[in-house]
XYZ file of C-alpha atoms in Angstrom:
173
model
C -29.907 18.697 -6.853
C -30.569 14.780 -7.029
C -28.394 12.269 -5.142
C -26.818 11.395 -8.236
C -25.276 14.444 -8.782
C -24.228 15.726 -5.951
C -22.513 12.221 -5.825
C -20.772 12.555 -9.384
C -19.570 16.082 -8.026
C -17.944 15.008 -5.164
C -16.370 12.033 -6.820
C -14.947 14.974 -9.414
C -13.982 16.886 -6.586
C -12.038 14.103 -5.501
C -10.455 13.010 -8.458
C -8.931 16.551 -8.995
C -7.474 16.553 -5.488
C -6.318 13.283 -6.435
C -4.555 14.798 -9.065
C -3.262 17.488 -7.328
C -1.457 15.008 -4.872
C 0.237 13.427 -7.774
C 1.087 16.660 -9.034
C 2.372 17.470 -5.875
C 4.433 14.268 -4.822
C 6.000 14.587 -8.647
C 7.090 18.417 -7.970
C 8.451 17.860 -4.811
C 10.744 14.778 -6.163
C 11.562 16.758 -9.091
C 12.954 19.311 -7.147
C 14.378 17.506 -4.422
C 12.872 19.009 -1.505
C 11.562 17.218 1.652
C 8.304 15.063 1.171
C 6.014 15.158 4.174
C 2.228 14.182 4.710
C 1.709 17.745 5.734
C 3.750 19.111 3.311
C 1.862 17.426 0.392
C -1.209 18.047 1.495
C -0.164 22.286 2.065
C 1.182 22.249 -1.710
C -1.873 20.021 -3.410
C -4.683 22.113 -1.008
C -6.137 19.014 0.536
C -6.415 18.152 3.896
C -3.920 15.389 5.917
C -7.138 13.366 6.158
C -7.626 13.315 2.367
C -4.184 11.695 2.170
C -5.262 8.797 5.171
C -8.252 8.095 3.581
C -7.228 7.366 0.302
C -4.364 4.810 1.246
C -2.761 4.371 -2.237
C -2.073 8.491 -2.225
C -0.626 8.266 1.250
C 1.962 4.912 -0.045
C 3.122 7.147 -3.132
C 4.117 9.896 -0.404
C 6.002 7.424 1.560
C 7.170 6.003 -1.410
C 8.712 9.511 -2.495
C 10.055 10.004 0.646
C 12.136 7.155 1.442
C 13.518 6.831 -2.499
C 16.811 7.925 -2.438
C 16.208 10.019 -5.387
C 19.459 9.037 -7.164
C 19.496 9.786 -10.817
C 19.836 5.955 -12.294
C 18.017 5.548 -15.421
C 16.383 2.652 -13.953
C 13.598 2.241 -11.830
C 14.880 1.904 -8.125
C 13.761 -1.122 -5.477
C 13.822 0.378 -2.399
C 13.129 -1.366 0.962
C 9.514 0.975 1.098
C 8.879 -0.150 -2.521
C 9.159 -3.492 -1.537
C 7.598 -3.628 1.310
C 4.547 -1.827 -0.531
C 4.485 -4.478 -2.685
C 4.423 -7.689 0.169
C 1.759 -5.067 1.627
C -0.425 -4.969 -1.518
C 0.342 -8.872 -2.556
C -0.904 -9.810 1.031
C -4.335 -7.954 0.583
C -4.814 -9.591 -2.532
C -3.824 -12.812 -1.237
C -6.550 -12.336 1.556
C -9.114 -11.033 -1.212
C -8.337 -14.044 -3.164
C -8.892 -16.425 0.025
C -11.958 -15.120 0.586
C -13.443 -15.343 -3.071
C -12.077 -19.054 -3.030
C -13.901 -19.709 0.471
C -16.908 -18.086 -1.117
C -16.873 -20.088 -4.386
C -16.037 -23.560 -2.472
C -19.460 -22.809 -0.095
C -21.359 -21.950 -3.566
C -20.049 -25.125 -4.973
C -20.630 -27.433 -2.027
C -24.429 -26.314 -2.077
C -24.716 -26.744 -5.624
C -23.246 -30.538 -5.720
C -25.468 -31.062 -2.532
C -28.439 -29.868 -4.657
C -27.503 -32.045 -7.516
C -27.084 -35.098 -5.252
C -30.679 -34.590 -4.056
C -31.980 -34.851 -7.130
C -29.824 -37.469 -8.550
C -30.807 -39.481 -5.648
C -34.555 -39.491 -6.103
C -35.391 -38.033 -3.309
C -35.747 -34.109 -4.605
C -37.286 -31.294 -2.534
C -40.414 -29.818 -2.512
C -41.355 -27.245 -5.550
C -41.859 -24.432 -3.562
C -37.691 -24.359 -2.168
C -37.275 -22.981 -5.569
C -39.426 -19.949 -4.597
C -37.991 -19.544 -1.432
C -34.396 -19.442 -2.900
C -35.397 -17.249 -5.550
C -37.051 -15.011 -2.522
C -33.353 -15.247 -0.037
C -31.352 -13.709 -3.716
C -33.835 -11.541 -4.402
C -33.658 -9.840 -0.417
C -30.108 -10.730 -0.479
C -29.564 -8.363 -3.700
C -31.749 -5.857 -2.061
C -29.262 -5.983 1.040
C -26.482 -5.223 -1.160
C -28.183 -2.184 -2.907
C -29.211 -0.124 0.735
C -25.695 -0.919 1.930
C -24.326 0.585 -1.518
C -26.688 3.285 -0.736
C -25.600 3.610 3.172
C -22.128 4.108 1.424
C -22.889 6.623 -0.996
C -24.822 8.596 1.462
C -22.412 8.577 4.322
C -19.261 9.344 1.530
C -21.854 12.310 1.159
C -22.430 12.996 4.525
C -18.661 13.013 5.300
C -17.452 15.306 1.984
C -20.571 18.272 3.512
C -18.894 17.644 6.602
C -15.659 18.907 4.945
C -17.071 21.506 3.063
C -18.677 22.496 5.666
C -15.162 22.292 7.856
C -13.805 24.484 5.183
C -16.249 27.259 5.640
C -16.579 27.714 8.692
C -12.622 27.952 9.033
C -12.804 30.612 6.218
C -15.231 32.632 8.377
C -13.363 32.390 11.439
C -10.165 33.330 9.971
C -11.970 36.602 7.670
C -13.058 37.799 11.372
């Protein structure tokens, strides 16, 4: 089995258990009944730690279980729903400062560059090469830690499965 598709399964895997917490925050809404973390997690099959992992999953459970579950027509603004969204509009804010900060050093060096050479003074041919060299490693650093990711998502979701059956065998005994 290559990397690729052991990778592909477990990002299936995932998305079904995904879909099994919606299923099972919508259910337990519909009918009213307490919504818990551990609750969830019991109905949809997945482990607690599924739900901490994927952060947006464990919001929509705290977002079912602090909405008053009236039956308005409208959607309801709760104080969680709210506060979801300050949470969520403050990571993108922090995102979005960083990408500027990024953009401003990328255009600083670029005017700097152009100054140079407007100036008459220019660098020496072989900067070009080395530049070309610093994106090239610097594109190569990005594709191991992409792979460091995959492999350690990997590592964790055997680490599960394993979990899984060695708590089957100990509870068959």
């Amino acid at each position: 089995m290559t990397t690729t598709s052991m990778a592909d399964g477990r990002r299936a895997d995932s998305a079904r258990r995904r879909q099994r917490v919606i299923k099972a925050v919508a259910a337990a809404v519909k009918a009213s009944t307490p919504i818990t973390v551990s609750g969830i997690a019991r109905q949809a099959g997945v482990d607690r730690a599924f739900l901490y992992r994927h952060k947006d999953l464990l919001a929509q459970v705290h977002a079912a279980d602090s909405d008053p579950r009236a039956d308005s027509t409208g959607p309801l603004v709760t104080r969680a729903s709210l506060q979801a969204d300050l949470a969520n509009a403050q990571e993108r804010a922090g995102r979005l400062a960083a990408r500027i900060r990024t953009l401003e050093g990328k255009l600083s060096d670029l005017l700097g560059e152009q100054a140079w050479r407007d100036c008459g003074l220019g660098g020496p041919g072989d900067i070009d090469q080395l530049k070309r060299r610093i994106t090239a490693l610097e594109q190569q650093a990005v594709d191991l830690t992409g792979q460091l990711e995959e492999r350690n998502e990997e590592l964790q979701a055997a680490r599960a499965a394993n979990r899984q059956l060695i708590s089957r065998l100990n509870t068959s005994h």
